[in-house]
Every structure is written in structure tokens, then in C-alpha cells.
Short mmCIF file of C-alpha atoms in Angstrom, two decimals:
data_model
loop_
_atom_site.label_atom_id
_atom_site.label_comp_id
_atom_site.label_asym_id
_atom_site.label_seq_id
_atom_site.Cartn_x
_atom_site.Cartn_y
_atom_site.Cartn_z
CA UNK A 193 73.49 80.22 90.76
CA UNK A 194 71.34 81.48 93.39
CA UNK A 195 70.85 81.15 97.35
CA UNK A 196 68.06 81.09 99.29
CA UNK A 197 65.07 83.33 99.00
CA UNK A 198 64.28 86.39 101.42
CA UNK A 199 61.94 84.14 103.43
CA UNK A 200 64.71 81.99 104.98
CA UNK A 201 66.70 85.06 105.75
CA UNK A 202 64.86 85.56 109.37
CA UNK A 203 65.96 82.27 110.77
CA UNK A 204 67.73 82.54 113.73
CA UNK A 205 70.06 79.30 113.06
CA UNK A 206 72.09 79.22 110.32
CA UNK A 207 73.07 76.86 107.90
CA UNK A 208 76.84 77.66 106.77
CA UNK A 209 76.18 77.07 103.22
CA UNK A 210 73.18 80.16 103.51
CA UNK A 211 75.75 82.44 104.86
CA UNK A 212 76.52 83.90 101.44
CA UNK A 213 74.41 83.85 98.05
CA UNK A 214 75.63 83.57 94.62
CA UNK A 215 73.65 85.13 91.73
CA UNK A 216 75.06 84.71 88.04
CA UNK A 217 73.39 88.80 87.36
CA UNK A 218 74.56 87.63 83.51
CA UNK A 219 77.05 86.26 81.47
CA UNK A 220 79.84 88.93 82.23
CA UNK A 221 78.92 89.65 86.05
CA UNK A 222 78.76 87.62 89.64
CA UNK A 223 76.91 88.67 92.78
CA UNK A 224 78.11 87.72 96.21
CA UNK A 225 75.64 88.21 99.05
CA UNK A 226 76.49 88.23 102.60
CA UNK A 227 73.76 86.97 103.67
CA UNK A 228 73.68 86.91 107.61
CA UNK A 229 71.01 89.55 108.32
CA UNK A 230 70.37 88.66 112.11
CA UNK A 231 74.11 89.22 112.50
CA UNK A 232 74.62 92.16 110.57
CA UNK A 233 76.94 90.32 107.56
CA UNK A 234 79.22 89.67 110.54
CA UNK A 235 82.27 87.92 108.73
CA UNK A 236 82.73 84.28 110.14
CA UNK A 237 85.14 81.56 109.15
CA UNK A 238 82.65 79.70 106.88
CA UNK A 239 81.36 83.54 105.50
CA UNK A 240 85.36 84.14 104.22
CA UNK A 241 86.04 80.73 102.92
CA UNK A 242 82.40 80.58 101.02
CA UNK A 243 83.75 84.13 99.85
CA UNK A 244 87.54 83.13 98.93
CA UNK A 245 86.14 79.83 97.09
CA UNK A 246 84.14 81.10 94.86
CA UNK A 247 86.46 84.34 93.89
CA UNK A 248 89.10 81.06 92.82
CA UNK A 249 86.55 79.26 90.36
CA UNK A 250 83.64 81.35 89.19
CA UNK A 251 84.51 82.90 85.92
CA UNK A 252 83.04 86.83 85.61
CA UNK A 253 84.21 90.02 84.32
CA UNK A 254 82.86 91.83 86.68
CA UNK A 255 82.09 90.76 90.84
CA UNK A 256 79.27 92.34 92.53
CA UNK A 257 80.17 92.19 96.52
CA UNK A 258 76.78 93.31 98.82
CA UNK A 259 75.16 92.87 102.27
CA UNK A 260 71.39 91.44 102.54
CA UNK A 261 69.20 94.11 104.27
CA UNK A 262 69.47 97.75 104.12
CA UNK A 263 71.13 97.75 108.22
CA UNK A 264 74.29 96.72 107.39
CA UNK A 265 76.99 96.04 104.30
CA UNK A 266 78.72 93.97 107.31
CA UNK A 267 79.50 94.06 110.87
CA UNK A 268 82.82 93.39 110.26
CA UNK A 269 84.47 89.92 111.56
CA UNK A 270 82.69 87.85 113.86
CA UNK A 271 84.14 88.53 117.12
CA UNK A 272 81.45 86.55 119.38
CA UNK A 273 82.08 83.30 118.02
CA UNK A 274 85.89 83.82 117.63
CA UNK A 275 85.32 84.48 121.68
CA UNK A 276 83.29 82.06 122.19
CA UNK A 277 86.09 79.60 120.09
CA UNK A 278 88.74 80.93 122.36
CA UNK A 279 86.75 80.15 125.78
CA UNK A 280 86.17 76.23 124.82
CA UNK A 281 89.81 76.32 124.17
CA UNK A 282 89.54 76.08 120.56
CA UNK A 283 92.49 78.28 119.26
CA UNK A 284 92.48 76.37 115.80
CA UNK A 285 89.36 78.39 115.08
CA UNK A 286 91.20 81.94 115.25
CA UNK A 287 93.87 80.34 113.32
CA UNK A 288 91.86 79.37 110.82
CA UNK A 289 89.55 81.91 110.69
CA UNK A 290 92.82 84.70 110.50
CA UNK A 291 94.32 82.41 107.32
CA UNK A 292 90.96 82.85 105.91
CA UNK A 293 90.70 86.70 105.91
CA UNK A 294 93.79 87.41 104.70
CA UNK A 295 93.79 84.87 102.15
CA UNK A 296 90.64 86.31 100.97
CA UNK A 297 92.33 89.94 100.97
CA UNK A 298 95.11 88.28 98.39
CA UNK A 299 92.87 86.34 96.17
CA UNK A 300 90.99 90.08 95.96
CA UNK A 301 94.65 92.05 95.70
CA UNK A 302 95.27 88.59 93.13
CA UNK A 303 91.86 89.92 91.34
CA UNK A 304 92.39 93.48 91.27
CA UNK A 305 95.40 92.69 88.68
CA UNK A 306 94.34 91.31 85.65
CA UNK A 307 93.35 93.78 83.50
CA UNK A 308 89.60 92.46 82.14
CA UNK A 309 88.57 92.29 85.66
CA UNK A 310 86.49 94.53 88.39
CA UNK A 311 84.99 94.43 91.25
CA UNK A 312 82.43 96.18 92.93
CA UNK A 313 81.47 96.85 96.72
CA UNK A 314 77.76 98.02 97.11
CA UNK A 315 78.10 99.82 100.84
CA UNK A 316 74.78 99.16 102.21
CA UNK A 317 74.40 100.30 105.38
CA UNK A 318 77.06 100.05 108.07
CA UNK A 319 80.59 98.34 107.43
CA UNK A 320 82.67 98.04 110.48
CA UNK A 321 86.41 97.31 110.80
CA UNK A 322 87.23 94.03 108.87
CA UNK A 323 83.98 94.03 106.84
CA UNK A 324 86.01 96.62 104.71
CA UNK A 325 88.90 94.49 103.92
CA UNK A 326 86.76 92.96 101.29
CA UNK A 327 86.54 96.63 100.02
CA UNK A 328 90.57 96.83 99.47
CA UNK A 329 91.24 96.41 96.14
CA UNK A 330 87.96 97.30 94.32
CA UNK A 331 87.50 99.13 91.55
CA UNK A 332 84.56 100.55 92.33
CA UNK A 333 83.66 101.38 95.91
CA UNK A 334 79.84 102.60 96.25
CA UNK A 335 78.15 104.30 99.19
CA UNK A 336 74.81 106.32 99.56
CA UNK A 337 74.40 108.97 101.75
CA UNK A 338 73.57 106.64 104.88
CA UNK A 339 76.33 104.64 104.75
CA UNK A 340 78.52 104.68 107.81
CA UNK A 341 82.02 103.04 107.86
CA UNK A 342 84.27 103.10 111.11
CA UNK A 343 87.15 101.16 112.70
CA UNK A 344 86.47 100.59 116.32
CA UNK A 345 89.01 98.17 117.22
CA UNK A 346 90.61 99.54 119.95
CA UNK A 347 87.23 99.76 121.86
CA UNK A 348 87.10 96.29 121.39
CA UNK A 349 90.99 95.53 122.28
CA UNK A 350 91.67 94.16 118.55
CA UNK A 351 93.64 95.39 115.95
CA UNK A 352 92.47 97.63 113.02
CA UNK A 353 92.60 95.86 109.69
CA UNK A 354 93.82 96.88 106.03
CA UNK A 355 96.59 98.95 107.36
CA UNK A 356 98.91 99.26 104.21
CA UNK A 357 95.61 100.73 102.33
CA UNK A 358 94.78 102.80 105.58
CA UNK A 359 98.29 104.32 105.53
CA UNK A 360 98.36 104.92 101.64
CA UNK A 361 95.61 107.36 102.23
CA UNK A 362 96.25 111.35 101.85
CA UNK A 363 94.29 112.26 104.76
CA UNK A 364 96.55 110.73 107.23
CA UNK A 365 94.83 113.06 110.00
CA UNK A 366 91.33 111.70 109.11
CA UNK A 367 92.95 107.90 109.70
CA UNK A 368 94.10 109.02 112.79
CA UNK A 369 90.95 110.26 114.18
CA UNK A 370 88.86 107.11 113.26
CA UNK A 371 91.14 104.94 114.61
CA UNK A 372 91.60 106.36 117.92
CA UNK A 373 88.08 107.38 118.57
CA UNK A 374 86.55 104.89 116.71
CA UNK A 375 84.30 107.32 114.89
CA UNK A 376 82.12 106.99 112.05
CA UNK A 377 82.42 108.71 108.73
CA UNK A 378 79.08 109.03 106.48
CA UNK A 379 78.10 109.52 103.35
CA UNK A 380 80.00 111.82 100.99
CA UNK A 381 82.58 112.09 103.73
CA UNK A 382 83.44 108.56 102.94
CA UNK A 383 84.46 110.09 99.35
CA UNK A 384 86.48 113.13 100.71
CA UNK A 385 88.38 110.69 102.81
CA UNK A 386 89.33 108.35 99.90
CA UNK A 387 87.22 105.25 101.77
CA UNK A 388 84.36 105.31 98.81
CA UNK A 389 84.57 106.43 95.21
CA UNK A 390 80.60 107.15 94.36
CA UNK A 391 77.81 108.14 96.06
CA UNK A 392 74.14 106.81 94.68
CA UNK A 393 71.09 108.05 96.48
CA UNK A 394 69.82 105.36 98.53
CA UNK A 395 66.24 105.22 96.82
CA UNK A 396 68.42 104.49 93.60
CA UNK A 397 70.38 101.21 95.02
CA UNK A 398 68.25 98.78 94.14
CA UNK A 399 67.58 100.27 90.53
CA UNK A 400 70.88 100.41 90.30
CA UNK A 401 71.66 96.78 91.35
CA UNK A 402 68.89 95.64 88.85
CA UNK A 403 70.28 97.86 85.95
CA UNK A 404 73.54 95.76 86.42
CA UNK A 405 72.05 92.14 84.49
CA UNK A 406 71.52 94.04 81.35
CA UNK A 407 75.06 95.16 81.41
CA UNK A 408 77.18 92.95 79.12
CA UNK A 409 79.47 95.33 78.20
CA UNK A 410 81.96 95.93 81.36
CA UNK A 411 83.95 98.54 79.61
CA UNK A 412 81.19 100.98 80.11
CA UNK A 413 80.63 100.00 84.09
CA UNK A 414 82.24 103.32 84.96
CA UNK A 415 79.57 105.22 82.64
CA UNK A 416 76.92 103.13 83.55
CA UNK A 417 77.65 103.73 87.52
CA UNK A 418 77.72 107.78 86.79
CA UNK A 419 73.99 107.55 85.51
CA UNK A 420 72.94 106.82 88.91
CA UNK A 421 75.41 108.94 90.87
CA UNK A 422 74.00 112.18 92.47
CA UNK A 423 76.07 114.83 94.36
CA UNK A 424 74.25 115.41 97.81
CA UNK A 425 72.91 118.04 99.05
CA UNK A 426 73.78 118.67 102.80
CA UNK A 427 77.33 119.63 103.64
CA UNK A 428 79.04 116.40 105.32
CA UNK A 429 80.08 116.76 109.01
CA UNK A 430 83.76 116.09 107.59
CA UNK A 431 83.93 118.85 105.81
CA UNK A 432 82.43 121.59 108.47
CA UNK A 433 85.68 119.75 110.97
CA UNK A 434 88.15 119.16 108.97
CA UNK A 435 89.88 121.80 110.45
CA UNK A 436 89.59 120.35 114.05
CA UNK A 437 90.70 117.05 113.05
CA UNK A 438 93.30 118.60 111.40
CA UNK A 439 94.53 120.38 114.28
CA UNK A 440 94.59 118.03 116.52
CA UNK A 441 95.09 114.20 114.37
CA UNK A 442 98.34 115.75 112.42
CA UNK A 443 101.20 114.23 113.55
CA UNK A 444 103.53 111.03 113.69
CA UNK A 445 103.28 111.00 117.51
CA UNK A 446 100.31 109.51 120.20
CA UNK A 447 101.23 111.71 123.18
CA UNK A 448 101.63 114.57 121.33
CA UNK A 449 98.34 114.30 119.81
CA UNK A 450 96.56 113.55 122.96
CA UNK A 451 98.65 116.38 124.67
CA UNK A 452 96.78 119.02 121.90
CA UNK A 453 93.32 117.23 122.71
CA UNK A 454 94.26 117.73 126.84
CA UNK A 455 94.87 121.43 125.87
CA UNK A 456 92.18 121.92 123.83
CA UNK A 457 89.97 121.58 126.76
CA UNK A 458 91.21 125.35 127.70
CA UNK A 459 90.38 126.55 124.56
CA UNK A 460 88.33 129.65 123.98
CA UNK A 461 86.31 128.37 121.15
CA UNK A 462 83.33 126.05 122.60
CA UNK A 463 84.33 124.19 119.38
CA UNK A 464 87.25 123.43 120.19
CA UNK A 465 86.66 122.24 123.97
CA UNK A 466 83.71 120.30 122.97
CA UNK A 467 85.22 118.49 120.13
CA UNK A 468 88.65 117.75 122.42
CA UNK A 469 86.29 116.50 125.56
CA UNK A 470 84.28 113.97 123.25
CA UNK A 471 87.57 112.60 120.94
CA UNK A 472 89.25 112.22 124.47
CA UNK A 473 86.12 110.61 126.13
CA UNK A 474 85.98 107.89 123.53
CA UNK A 475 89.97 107.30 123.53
CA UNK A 476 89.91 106.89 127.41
CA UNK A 477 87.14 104.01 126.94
CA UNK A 478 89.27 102.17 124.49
CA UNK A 479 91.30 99.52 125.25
CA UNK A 480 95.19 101.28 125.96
CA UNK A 481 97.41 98.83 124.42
CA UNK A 482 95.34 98.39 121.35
CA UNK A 483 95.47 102.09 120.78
CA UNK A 484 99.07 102.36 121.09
CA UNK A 485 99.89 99.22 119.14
CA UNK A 486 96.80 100.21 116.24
CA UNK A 487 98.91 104.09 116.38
CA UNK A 488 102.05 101.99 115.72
CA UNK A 489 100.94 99.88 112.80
CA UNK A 490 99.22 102.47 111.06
CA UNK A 491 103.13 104.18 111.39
CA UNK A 492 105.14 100.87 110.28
CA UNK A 493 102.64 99.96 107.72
CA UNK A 494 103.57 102.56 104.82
CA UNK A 495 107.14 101.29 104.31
CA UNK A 496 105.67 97.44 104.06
CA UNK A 497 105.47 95.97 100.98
CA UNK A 498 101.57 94.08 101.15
CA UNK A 499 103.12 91.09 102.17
CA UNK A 500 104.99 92.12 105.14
CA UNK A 501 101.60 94.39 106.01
CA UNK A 502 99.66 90.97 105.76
CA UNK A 503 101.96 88.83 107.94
CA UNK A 504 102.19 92.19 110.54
CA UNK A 505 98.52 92.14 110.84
CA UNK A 506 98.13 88.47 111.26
CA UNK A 507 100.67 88.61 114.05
CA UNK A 508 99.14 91.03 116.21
CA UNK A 509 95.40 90.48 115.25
CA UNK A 510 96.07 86.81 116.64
CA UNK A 511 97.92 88.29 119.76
CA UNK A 512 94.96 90.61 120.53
CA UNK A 513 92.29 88.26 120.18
CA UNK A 514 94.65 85.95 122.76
CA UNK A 515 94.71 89.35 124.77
CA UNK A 516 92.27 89.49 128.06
CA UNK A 517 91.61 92.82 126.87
CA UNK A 518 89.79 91.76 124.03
CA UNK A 519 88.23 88.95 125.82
CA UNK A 520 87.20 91.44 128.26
CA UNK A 521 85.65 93.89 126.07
CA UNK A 522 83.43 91.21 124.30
CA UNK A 523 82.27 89.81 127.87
CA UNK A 524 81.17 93.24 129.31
CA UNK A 525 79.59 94.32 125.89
CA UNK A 526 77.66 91.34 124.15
CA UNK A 527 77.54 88.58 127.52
CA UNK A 528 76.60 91.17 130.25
CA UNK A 529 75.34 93.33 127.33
CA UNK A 530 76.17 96.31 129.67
CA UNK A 531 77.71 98.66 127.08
CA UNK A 532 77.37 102.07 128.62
CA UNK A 533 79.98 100.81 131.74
CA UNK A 534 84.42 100.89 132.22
CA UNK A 535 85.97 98.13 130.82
CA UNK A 536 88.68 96.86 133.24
CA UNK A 537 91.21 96.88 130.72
CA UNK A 538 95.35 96.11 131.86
CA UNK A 539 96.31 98.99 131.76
CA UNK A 540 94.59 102.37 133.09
CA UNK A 541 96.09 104.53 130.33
CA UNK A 542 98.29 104.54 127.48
CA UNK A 543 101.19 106.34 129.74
CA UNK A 544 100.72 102.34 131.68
CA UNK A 545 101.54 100.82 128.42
CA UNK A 546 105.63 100.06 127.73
CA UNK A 547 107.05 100.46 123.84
CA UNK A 548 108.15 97.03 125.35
CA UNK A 549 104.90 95.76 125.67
CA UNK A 550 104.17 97.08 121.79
CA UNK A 551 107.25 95.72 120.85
CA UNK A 552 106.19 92.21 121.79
CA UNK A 553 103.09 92.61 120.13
CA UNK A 554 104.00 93.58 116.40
CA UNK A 555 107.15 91.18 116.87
CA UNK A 556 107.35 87.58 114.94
CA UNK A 557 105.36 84.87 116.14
CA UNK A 558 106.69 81.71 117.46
CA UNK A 559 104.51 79.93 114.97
CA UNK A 560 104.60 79.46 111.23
CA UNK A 561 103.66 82.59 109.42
CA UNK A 562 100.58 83.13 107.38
CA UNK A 563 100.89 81.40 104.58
CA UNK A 564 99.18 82.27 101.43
CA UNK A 565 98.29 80.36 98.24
#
């Protein structure tokens, strides 16, 4: 099966049906293809149920999951046109579109479990937030030394996704920092901090992706992917602050860690001081109650079993997307397209926001709970 060809990709209006290309590589192995260039792979409701349809009735060994164009792996979810759903009024879309994701996150869990089965995730480019939920439960998780994966939900007023994986990781102080700061990671730092497994040089991808139709043997995809793997050569920016992330991410506590950040503004070092001032420069333009709610789950999330993490993120990614502060944030940024300038968010800091407030936001919903088939 294939999709269309590269010279439809430029069109500005999309046909749903485009929004994601199948190619039968060969008898053993599937491609999927986000294919929404001019909006970076941006996840929409069609996007995830094109995606969860065909994981439930293609047959493969192995499943091949990559972005068209070499700017972006994906976006992440579509947050314009979930906006743009909630301003007409329309809140069956979010519904819908929040069923979608994390049924697609269980048919890929569902996936992950049968033992003749893989998956791989070709990181092309950027991958924001949700756009690495479809990363989860992958076998193999490739980056080059470009990509660049972050989680800047709380800039945006929404709620980080994957959080039982997030909180599984060993590097809880590296979590913390993303998620706060809404910082990128690149490249081999991706690997250190347990987000990637290989690294192929970018100028190797698509010989790589090519190589894959003459593999009919899946038992030797892990040796086939080491052919093309190279160790880089420059020392990743993860690795030269480890120590400063460490120093100042550790903990179980939000005010503690942004009482070491305040104090690290007297610090001798320049290091120090200039690392504190930007981490706290980027916190102070998020969005307060998504940081202290995002800080939360990230907390609550490691005694969850996956389907208590799924219903916890459905709950308070469909209260945050209700939230002005999310509608806000999307208003200023893409509408006025005035980026660089204070979002009037509810409240001024995270001191404003009430473990009441949180409270309500990770509690039950009133309405029936994701349900998954």
C-alpha cells in the first residue's frame, strides 16, 4: 500500500486520508508515514485514528513509524485545531481526539507484547510532547545527531504526556528539568537519558530506511540497525551539565527545587548563576498551574499501574485543554503570533497556585472514563 507521492505533500489543504502513508517495505515489515509536512506531523484526530486503524488490521512483523521531511518526526498533538474545536464550542472533538491518543498508546503497549513483533520509531527531526507517545513501547527507538525531543507543556498550559514511561526513567533529575523548563535534549543525549536507543548519522537515514525492504529476516533487525549506528563525535551538552541538572532537578519537591535555582543566582561559579537565571527564566514564562500539576503527575505516576496512568492523563489533559490558560497560551502564540511577550496566565506564580486547585485537577471526572478497546 502506498500514499501519495512527494509532489502532493506541499499542499496547503489537506485531505484526511493523506495525513498518513502506508508502505508494505516487504512481506515481514509496514511503514507508517506522518505525512503532514506544512504542520510539522502535528498529531490530529484523523492522524491517530488513521494510525490506531491500521496498527488493528495490517499484518507485519515488524512496523516502521516516521515523519515526512527532515524538520520534524512530529510536532506533537495538534493543539490549534483542538483550540480552534473548543472556541466553536465543539468539546466532542477533544473528547474524541483524547480517546484516540490513548487508545493508540494501548493498541502500541497491546503490540509491544507479542513476542514476533517490533516496532520501530525513525526520530527525524524534532518530536515534541505527545508526538513521542507513539515512541512508548518501541523496540527500537532511533535518533541522529540532530534530533531534538522536548516536553513543553507547561509553556503551553497542557499536560505532559507518557508519564508512567517518563517516571520509569533512571534519570529522574533529567525528567525534571525538561519538564519544567521545557528544554530540548539532542542527539546522543537522547541515549544517555534513556529517550532513544541508537544513534545513525543523519546522512545514513535514508540508506538505512531503504536497507529495511530487503530485510525478511526480523530476528536480525537489531544486527542489521548496528551496521548503520555510529558513536558521535562531539561531547553532548548533557553530559558537560549533568552535574548542574543534577544539583539543582534532584528532588521529590517543586519549591525546594526552585528555592536551589533562586540561590544559585548568588553563586560564585558564572556556571552556576547563568544556568539558574535561564532554567528560572523559562519556568516563570510557563503556565503556573500546569507546572505544579505536570510536577505532581510525574510524582503519582510511578506507583500507577498503565491503566490508572492512562485514565490520570486523560483526566487532566482534558481539564487543561478546558483551562483558559491553555486557551490563552495558544491565542497569544499562534493567533497574535506574538511569541516573545507574558502570557496572562491565572495565576502569577506557582506560590498563587493551591494543592486544592491541583487536587481538582488530577481528581475523577464527572464523566465516563476513558474507555479502551
Amino acid at each position: 500500500m502506498s500514499g501519495k507521492n512527494s509532489q502532493q505533500q506541499g499542499n496547503v489543504e489537506e485531505k484526511d486520508g493523506d495525513k498518513v502513508v502506508i508502505e508494505q517495505l516487504n512481506e515481514c515489515l509496514v511503514e507508517l508515514v506522518l505525512n503532514r509536512v506544512e504542520k510539522m506531523n502535528a498529531l490530529d484526530l484523523h492522524v491517530l485514528e488513521i494510525l490506531v486503524g491500521a496498527i488493528k488490521t495490517i499484518n507485519f512483523q515488524a512496523l516502521v513509524i516516521s515523519g515526512r521531511g527532515d524538520r520534524a518526526f512530529s510536532a506533537g498533538g495538534d493543539i490549534i485545531t483542538i483550540y480552534q474545536n473548543l472556541q466553536k464550542q465543539n468539546g466532542k472533538y477533544l473528547e474524541d481526539y483524547l480517546k484516540a491518543r490513548y487508545t493508540l498508546e494501548y493498541e502500541l503497549e497491546k503490540l509491544s507484547l507479542i513476542e514476533d513483533r517490533n516496532s520501530i520509531i525513525i526520530f527525524n527531526g524534532m518530536c515534541v510532547g505527545g508526538g513521542y507517545s507513539l515512541a512508548l513501547y518501541s523496540n527500537y527507538r532511533i535518533c541522529t545527531e540532530t534530533t531534538q525531543i522536548n516536553f513543553p507543556e507547561s509553556q503551553n498550559g497542557t499536560a505532559i504526556p507518557c508519564i508512567k514511561f517518563l517516571a520509569s526513567l533512571e534519570k529522574q533529575y533529567i525528567i525534571r528539568y525538561m519538564i519544567l523548563t521545557g528544554s530540548s535534549l539532542k542527539g546522543q543525549e537522547l541515549v544517555y537519558a534513556g529517550l532513544a536507543d541508537y544513534i545513525i548519522p543523519s546522512n545514513k537515514i535514508k540508506m538505512f530506511k531503504s536497507s529495511l525492504k530487503n530485510l525478511t529476516n526480523i530476528s536480525k533487525l537489531n544486527e542489521h540497525i548496528l551496521k548503520y549506528t555510529a558513536k558521535l563525535k562531539n561531547a553532548s551538552q548533557i553530559v558537560l551539565h549533568e552535574n548542574l541538572i543534577q544539583k539543582y532537578f534532584s528532588g521529590d519537591n517543586l519549591l525546594e527545587i526552585l528555592k536551589k535555582l533562586e540561590q544559585g543566582l548568588n553563586e560564585w561559579a558564572d556556571e552556576d548563576r547563568l544556568f539558574c537565571k535561564r532554567c528560572l527564566t523559562k519556568i516563570q514564562r510557563a503556565s503556573p498551574l500546569a507546572i505544579r500539576v505536570n510536577f505532581e503527575m510525574i510524582l503519582k505516576a510511578a506507583e500507577l499501574s498503565e491503566q490508572q496512568a492512562y485514565n490520570l492523563n486523560h483526566r487532566v489533559q482534558y481539564r487543561l485543554f478546558n483551562h483558559k490558560d491553555f486557551q490563552e497560551a495558544v491565542y497569544v502564540k499562534f493567533e497574535q503570533n506574538k511569541r516573545n511577550i507574558p502570557i496572562k496566565w491565572q495565576h502569577k506564580n506557582v506560590l498563587e497556585v493551591t494543592q486544592q486547585q491541583v487536587d481538582t485537577i488530577l481528581s475523577p471526572l464527572n464523566v465516563p472514563q476513558l474507555l479502551l478497546k
